[in-house]
Amino acid sequence: MSGVLANVDLRTQLAGHNRLELLLFRLDSKQLFGINVFKVQEVIQCPPLTQVPDSHPVVRGITNMRGRTITVMDLGKAIGGTGIAVPADKFVVVTEYNQHVQGFLVDGVDRIVNMNWGDILPPPKGIGNDNYLTAVTRVDGELVEIIDVEKVLSEVVGWADEVSQEFVQQSAGDEDEYQPVVLVADDSSVARNQIKRTLDQLGIECVLAKDGRQALDQLTQWADDGQSIALHDRLFMVISDIEMPEMDGYTFTTEVRKDSRLSELHILLHTSLSGVFNRAMVEKVGANDFIAKFQPDVLAKTVLERLRHWRSARAA
């Protein structure tokens, strides 16, 4: 237990300081890729894999690890590469995303680096909407690409995005002088669309931002312009991812809390990071709550509860 607490303390030192640790690896080419260490459970030599008939083409098989069965996917093939021909001498990065554990087959693992989110940049404009990148950076002069794993998983596994009629009916018929608005910050186009789809079903308008920096700029612009309607009469919550280029969700929350014009905003961190460190980090930076991606009913329930509280407070 003392070891766990020590790790929590170590990791929370990164929270609010816009830093992260990246595991660097290579796929079926010389290109270097990165993944947040928070999402990595372990890295192992590729074990024997059992093929599954009629599975998705990027699924190389399943394996049993410590009493649980996990799916192993060829990450290079998933993003349009040729894939790995012989997996036996390669590696599997075991990860947890959206409360699901899976393995990604990679060619080789390089090292772990500690970086500033300010050095993690959005993908260059002009590469199109079908790419699999959420960000890029450089390590020792070498380009590192950060893959939109949520997009990969949505294509391979698929995530339900329909809200139960129970919550749709709860939102139906609600009237307000001003149309309530949610500001959404997420670097994954798949995640932004999932959240927007959920809010659309609830009849709630949303403003989308691609990262924490863009979201903070939008809020400060509204405040600077004196748009009290946007900040107080309409904007009833902010939904923010944690992992984002330029400014992560922890630092975004910290910066919002520093600005007296914004400090009372309700911030929900909506994250695919479902490890044991989240609660300590959320409390450290002053977010109101966090939920794991992506469960449309959980998100809908959380949003509606906040909306009811916001309306009750305004009516008082």
Short mmCIF file of C-alpha atoms in Angstrom, two decimals:
data_model
loop_
_atom_site.label_atom_id
_atom_site.label_comp_id
_atom_site.label_asym_id
_atom_site.label_seq_id
_atom_site.Cartn_x
_atom_site.Cartn_y
_atom_site.Cartn_z
CA MET A 1 0.00 0.00 0.00
CA SER A 2 2.82 2.43 0.81
CA GLY A 3 4.26 1.80 -2.66
CA VAL A 4 0.93 2.66 -4.29
CA LEU A 5 0.63 5.86 -2.29
CA ALA A 6 4.18 6.82 -3.22
CA ASN A 7 3.35 6.34 -6.91
CA VAL A 8 0.20 8.42 -6.55
CA ASP A 9 2.20 11.21 -4.96
CA LEU A 10 4.85 10.99 -7.69
CA ARG A 11 2.32 11.11 -10.54
CA THR A 12 0.25 13.90 -9.02
CA GLN A 13 3.33 16.10 -9.02
CA LEU A 14 2.84 16.28 -12.81
CA ALA A 15 -0.78 17.41 -12.45
CA GLY A 16 -1.33 21.09 -13.06
CA HIS A 17 2.22 21.49 -14.37
CA ASN A 18 1.37 20.55 -17.97
CA ARG A 19 3.74 17.59 -18.03
CA LEU A 20 3.48 13.99 -19.14
CA GLU A 21 5.57 10.90 -19.67
CA LEU A 22 5.63 9.27 -23.10
CA LEU A 23 6.51 5.68 -23.91
CA LEU A 24 8.27 5.81 -27.28
CA PHE A 25 7.98 2.88 -29.69
CA ARG A 26 8.23 1.97 -33.36
CA LEU A 27 5.76 0.15 -35.58
CA ASP A 28 6.54 -1.42 -38.95
CA SER A 29 8.73 1.48 -40.04
CA LYS A 30 11.47 3.75 -38.73
CA GLN A 31 8.91 6.29 -37.54
CA LEU A 32 8.83 6.94 -33.79
CA PHE A 33 5.48 6.98 -31.98
CA GLY A 34 4.44 7.87 -28.45
CA ILE A 35 1.77 6.92 -25.92
CA ASN A 36 1.07 8.37 -22.48
CA VAL A 37 2.61 6.17 -19.79
CA PHE A 38 -0.58 6.55 -17.73
CA LYS A 39 -2.32 4.30 -20.26
CA VAL A 40 0.35 1.61 -20.23
CA GLN A 41 0.07 -1.30 -17.82
CA GLU A 42 3.12 -3.19 -19.03
CA VAL A 43 5.26 -4.06 -22.05
CA ILE A 44 5.90 -7.75 -22.79
CA GLN A 45 7.47 -9.95 -25.42
CA CYS A 46 4.65 -11.02 -27.71
CA PRO A 47 3.15 -14.20 -26.24
CA PRO A 48 1.59 -17.01 -28.30
CA LEU A 49 -1.62 -15.72 -29.86
CA THR A 50 -4.82 -17.63 -30.57
CA GLN A 51 -6.52 -16.46 -33.74
CA VAL A 52 -10.21 -15.64 -33.63
CA PRO A 53 -12.28 -16.53 -36.72
CA ASP A 54 -14.03 -13.60 -38.45
CA SER A 55 -12.32 -11.05 -36.20
CA HIS A 56 -11.34 -7.58 -37.41
CA PRO A 57 -8.33 -7.66 -39.80
CA VAL A 58 -6.10 -5.74 -37.35
CA VAL A 59 -6.77 -8.22 -34.52
CA ARG A 60 -3.82 -10.63 -34.44
CA GLY A 61 -5.36 -12.83 -31.80
CA ILE A 62 -6.11 -13.21 -28.12
CA THR A 63 -3.92 -14.29 -25.23
CA ASN A 64 -4.31 -15.07 -21.56
CA MET A 65 -2.43 -12.82 -19.16
CA ARG A 66 -2.61 -13.43 -15.42
CA GLY A 67 -6.04 -14.95 -15.60
CA ARG A 68 -7.60 -12.52 -18.07
CA THR A 69 -8.03 -12.74 -21.80
CA ILE A 70 -6.97 -9.72 -23.83
CA THR A 71 -7.18 -8.87 -27.52
CA VAL A 72 -3.93 -8.05 -29.30
CA MET A 73 -4.13 -5.63 -32.24
CA ASP A 74 -1.53 -4.80 -34.86
CA LEU A 75 -1.29 -1.04 -34.29
CA GLY A 76 0.73 -0.40 -37.45
CA LYS A 77 -1.87 -2.10 -39.62
CA ALA A 78 -4.67 -0.27 -37.78
CA ILE A 79 -3.32 3.09 -38.93
CA GLY A 80 -2.83 2.03 -42.54
CA GLY A 81 0.60 0.40 -42.49
CA THR A 82 1.57 -3.06 -43.69
CA GLY A 83 1.59 -4.52 -40.22
CA ILE A 84 4.01 -6.94 -38.57
CA ALA A 85 4.54 -10.22 -40.44
CA VAL A 86 6.01 -12.31 -37.62
CA PRO A 87 4.83 -11.16 -34.15
CA ALA A 88 6.75 -13.73 -32.10
CA ASP A 89 9.90 -11.60 -31.75
CA LYS A 90 8.04 -8.31 -31.33
CA PHE A 91 6.43 -6.60 -28.32
CA VAL A 92 2.95 -6.02 -26.95
CA VAL A 93 2.13 -2.77 -25.15
CA VAL A 94 -0.69 -3.62 -22.74
CA THR A 95 -2.93 -0.58 -22.28
CA GLU A 96 -6.14 0.51 -20.64
CA TYR A 97 -8.44 2.83 -22.56
CA ASN A 98 -12.02 3.64 -21.73
CA GLN A 99 -12.05 0.95 -19.01
CA HIS A 100 -10.99 -1.73 -21.49
CA VAL A 101 -7.65 -3.53 -21.49
CA GLN A 102 -6.07 -4.47 -24.81
CA GLY A 103 -2.63 -5.07 -26.25
CA PHE A 104 -1.02 -3.29 -29.18
CA LEU A 105 1.57 -5.17 -31.19
CA VAL A 106 4.59 -2.95 -31.94
CA ASP A 107 7.93 -3.53 -33.61
CA GLY A 108 10.12 -2.23 -30.79
CA VAL A 109 10.01 -0.13 -27.64
CA ASP A 110 12.48 2.74 -27.32
CA ARG A 111 12.31 4.50 -23.93
CA ILE A 112 10.23 6.71 -21.62
CA VAL A 113 10.66 10.48 -21.78
CA ASN A 114 9.28 13.22 -19.53
CA MET A 115 7.89 16.13 -21.55
CA ASN A 116 5.90 19.33 -21.31
CA TRP A 117 2.45 19.32 -22.94
CA GLY A 118 3.40 22.71 -24.39
CA ASP A 119 5.87 20.84 -26.62
CA ILE A 120 3.13 18.48 -27.81
CA LEU A 121 1.58 20.16 -30.85
CA PRO A 122 -1.55 19.55 -32.92
CA PRO A 123 -0.98 17.70 -36.21
CA PRO A 124 0.03 20.00 -39.07
CA LYS A 125 -2.81 21.44 -41.08
CA GLY A 126 -3.36 20.01 -44.52
CA ILE A 127 -2.92 16.30 -43.70
CA GLY A 128 -6.66 15.70 -43.99
CA ASN A 129 -9.34 14.39 -41.65
CA ASP A 130 -8.63 10.69 -42.16
CA ASN A 131 -5.28 10.65 -40.35
CA TYR A 132 -4.73 8.85 -37.05
CA LEU A 133 -2.77 11.55 -35.25
CA THR A 134 -3.83 13.63 -32.27
CA ALA A 135 -0.47 15.35 -31.86
CA VAL A 136 3.20 15.48 -32.82
CA THR A 137 6.38 16.42 -31.00
CA ARG A 138 10.14 16.10 -31.27
CA VAL A 139 12.50 14.14 -29.03
CA ASP A 140 16.23 14.62 -29.60
CA GLY A 141 15.44 16.14 -32.98
CA GLU A 142 13.33 13.17 -34.11
CA LEU A 143 9.67 13.54 -35.01
CA VAL A 144 7.30 11.64 -32.70
CA GLU A 145 3.72 10.97 -33.77
CA ILE A 146 1.01 10.45 -31.13
CA ILE A 147 -1.74 8.18 -32.39
CA ASP A 148 -5.45 8.78 -31.88
CA VAL A 149 -5.99 5.42 -30.17
CA GLU A 150 -9.64 6.27 -29.52
CA LYS A 151 -10.16 6.43 -33.28
CA VAL A 152 -8.44 3.07 -33.72
CA LEU A 153 -10.58 1.47 -31.02
CA SER A 154 -13.78 2.99 -32.38
CA GLU A 155 -13.05 1.40 -35.76
CA VAL A 156 -12.00 -1.98 -34.39
CA VAL A 157 -14.21 -2.39 -31.32
CA GLY A 158 -16.88 0.22 -31.90
CA TRP A 159 -18.43 2.33 -29.14
CA ALA A 160 -22.15 2.74 -28.64
CA ASP A 161 -23.20 6.40 -28.82
CA GLU A 162 -26.94 6.15 -28.33
CA VAL A 163 -28.37 7.64 -25.14
CA SER A 164 -31.09 5.62 -23.38
CA GLN A 165 -34.59 6.95 -23.85
CA GLU A 166 -34.80 7.43 -20.08
CA PHE A 167 -32.33 10.31 -20.29
CA VAL A 168 -33.66 11.66 -23.58
CA GLN A 169 -37.12 11.88 -22.02
CA GLN A 170 -35.73 13.59 -18.92
CA SER A 171 -34.30 16.34 -21.10
CA ALA A 172 -37.40 16.70 -23.26
CA GLY A 173 -39.67 19.62 -22.54
CA ASP A 174 -37.14 21.57 -20.48
CA GLU A 175 -37.39 25.23 -21.31
CA ASP A 176 -35.05 28.04 -20.35
CA GLU A 177 -34.78 31.70 -21.14
CA TYR A 178 -31.36 30.96 -22.59
CA GLN A 179 -30.34 27.80 -24.43
CA PRO A 180 -27.87 26.05 -22.10
CA VAL A 181 -24.38 25.53 -23.53
CA VAL A 182 -21.50 23.17 -22.78
CA LEU A 183 -17.91 23.92 -23.76
CA VAL A 184 -16.18 20.70 -24.87
CA ALA A 185 -12.39 20.36 -25.11
CA ASP A 186 -10.89 17.21 -26.64
CA ASP A 187 -8.09 16.64 -29.12
CA SER A 188 -9.66 13.49 -30.59
CA SER A 189 -12.17 14.16 -33.37
CA VAL A 190 -13.84 10.86 -32.52
CA ALA A 191 -14.24 11.85 -28.86
CA ARG A 192 -15.55 15.33 -29.75
CA ASN A 193 -18.13 13.82 -32.06
CA GLN A 194 -19.16 11.25 -29.43
CA ILE A 195 -19.74 13.99 -26.85
CA LYS A 196 -21.54 16.20 -29.35
CA ARG A 197 -23.76 13.29 -30.37
CA THR A 198 -24.68 12.71 -26.71
CA LEU A 199 -25.46 16.39 -26.10
CA ASP A 200 -27.43 16.64 -29.34
CA GLN A 201 -29.69 13.82 -28.15
CA LEU A 202 -30.29 15.77 -24.95
CA GLY A 203 -31.06 18.96 -26.88
CA ILE A 204 -28.02 20.74 -25.44
CA GLU A 205 -25.87 23.06 -27.52
CA CYS A 206 -22.10 22.70 -27.38
CA VAL A 207 -19.05 24.71 -28.41
CA LEU A 208 -16.09 22.56 -29.44
CA ALA A 209 -12.39 23.16 -28.78
CA LYS A 210 -9.50 20.99 -29.93
CA ASP A 211 -7.36 21.34 -26.81
CA GLY A 212 -7.09 23.02 -23.43
CA ARG A 213 -5.36 26.10 -24.82
CA GLN A 214 -8.12 26.72 -27.35
CA ALA A 215 -10.77 26.19 -24.67
CA LEU A 216 -9.06 28.61 -22.27
CA ASP A 217 -8.68 31.19 -25.05
CA GLN A 218 -12.39 30.90 -25.80
CA LEU A 219 -13.34 31.41 -22.16
CA THR A 220 -11.04 34.39 -21.67
CA GLN A 221 -12.27 35.94 -24.91
CA TRP A 222 -15.86 35.68 -23.69
CA ALA A 223 -14.83 37.20 -20.37
CA ASP A 224 -12.79 39.98 -22.02
CA ASP A 225 -15.72 40.82 -24.30
CA GLY A 226 -18.02 41.04 -21.29
CA GLN A 227 -20.26 38.26 -22.55
CA SER A 228 -21.85 37.41 -19.24
CA ILE A 229 -24.62 35.52 -21.04
CA ALA A 230 -22.07 33.07 -22.41
CA LEU A 231 -20.30 32.64 -19.09
CA HIS A 232 -23.14 32.68 -16.59
CA ASP A 233 -26.58 32.62 -18.20
CA ARG A 234 -25.81 29.90 -20.74
CA LEU A 235 -22.54 28.07 -20.06
CA PHE A 236 -23.42 25.63 -17.29
CA MET A 237 -20.41 23.31 -17.51
CA VAL A 238 -17.16 22.49 -19.27
CA ILE A 239 -16.30 18.95 -20.36
CA SER A 240 -12.57 18.51 -20.86
CA ASP A 241 -10.31 15.68 -21.87
CA ILE A 242 -7.08 15.31 -19.90
CA GLU A 243 -4.55 14.42 -22.60
CA MET A 244 -4.37 17.28 -25.08
CA PRO A 245 -1.56 19.02 -26.98
CA GLU A 246 -0.32 22.44 -25.86
CA MET A 247 -2.35 22.40 -22.62
CA ASP A 248 -3.69 19.33 -20.86
CA GLY A 249 -6.94 19.15 -18.92
CA TYR A 250 -5.25 19.41 -15.53
CA THR A 251 -3.46 22.62 -16.46
CA PHE A 252 -6.56 23.97 -18.17
CA THR A 253 -8.50 23.46 -14.92
CA THR A 254 -5.74 25.08 -12.88
CA GLU A 255 -5.70 28.14 -15.16
CA VAL A 256 -9.49 28.50 -15.05
CA ARG A 257 -9.45 28.41 -11.25
CA LYS A 258 -6.85 31.21 -11.21
CA ASP A 259 -9.12 33.61 -13.14
CA SER A 260 -11.74 35.16 -10.83
CA ARG A 261 -14.09 35.64 -13.80
CA LEU A 262 -14.00 31.92 -14.59
CA SER A 263 -13.21 30.27 -11.28
CA GLU A 264 -16.77 29.16 -10.49
CA LEU A 265 -17.23 27.26 -13.75
CA HIS A 266 -18.18 23.61 -13.31
CA ILE A 267 -15.47 21.43 -14.89
CA LEU A 268 -15.95 17.75 -15.64
CA LEU A 269 -12.84 15.86 -16.74
CA HIS A 270 -13.88 13.20 -19.25
CA THR A 271 -10.98 10.85 -19.75
CA SER A 272 -9.86 7.53 -21.18
CA LEU A 273 -7.31 7.45 -18.34
CA SER A 274 -9.02 5.10 -15.91
CA GLY A 275 -6.11 4.37 -13.58
CA VAL A 276 -5.95 4.81 -9.80
CA PHE A 277 -4.35 8.26 -9.98
CA ASN A 278 -7.30 10.20 -11.37
CA ARG A 279 -9.13 11.03 -8.16
CA ALA A 280 -6.03 12.48 -6.50
CA MET A 281 -5.25 14.54 -9.60
CA VAL A 282 -8.82 15.83 -9.98
CA GLU A 283 -8.80 17.00 -6.37
CA LYS A 284 -5.35 18.54 -6.73
CA VAL A 285 -6.27 20.79 -9.68
CA GLY A 286 -9.78 21.64 -8.46
CA ALA A 287 -11.99 19.96 -11.07
CA ASN A 288 -15.53 19.24 -9.95
CA ASP A 289 -15.57 15.60 -11.07
CA PHE A 290 -14.33 13.11 -13.62
CA ILE A 291 -15.85 10.20 -15.51
CA ALA A 292 -14.24 7.62 -17.76
CA LYS A 293 -14.85 7.51 -21.50
CA PHE A 294 -16.98 6.54 -23.27
CA GLN A 295 -20.32 5.69 -21.72
CA PRO A 296 -23.09 7.82 -23.25
CA ASP A 297 -25.58 7.11 -20.47
CA VAL A 298 -23.06 7.97 -17.73
CA LEU A 299 -22.18 11.20 -19.53
CA ALA A 300 -25.86 12.02 -20.13
CA LYS A 301 -26.75 11.36 -16.48
CA THR A 302 -23.86 13.54 -15.27
CA VAL A 303 -24.74 16.39 -17.62
CA LEU A 304 -28.44 16.33 -16.72
CA GLU A 305 -27.69 16.29 -12.98
CA ARG A 306 -25.45 19.32 -13.39
CA LEU A 307 -28.06 21.06 -15.57
CA ARG A 308 -30.76 20.56 -12.93
CA HIS A 309 -28.48 21.93 -10.21
CA TRP A 310 -27.54 24.92 -12.39
CA ARG A 311 -31.16 25.73 -13.12
CA SER A 312 -32.13 25.39 -9.47
CA ALA A 313 -29.32 27.72 -8.40
CA ARG A 314 -30.34 30.32 -10.98
CA ALA A 315 -33.98 30.16 -9.91
CA ALA A 316 -33.13 30.63 -6.21
#
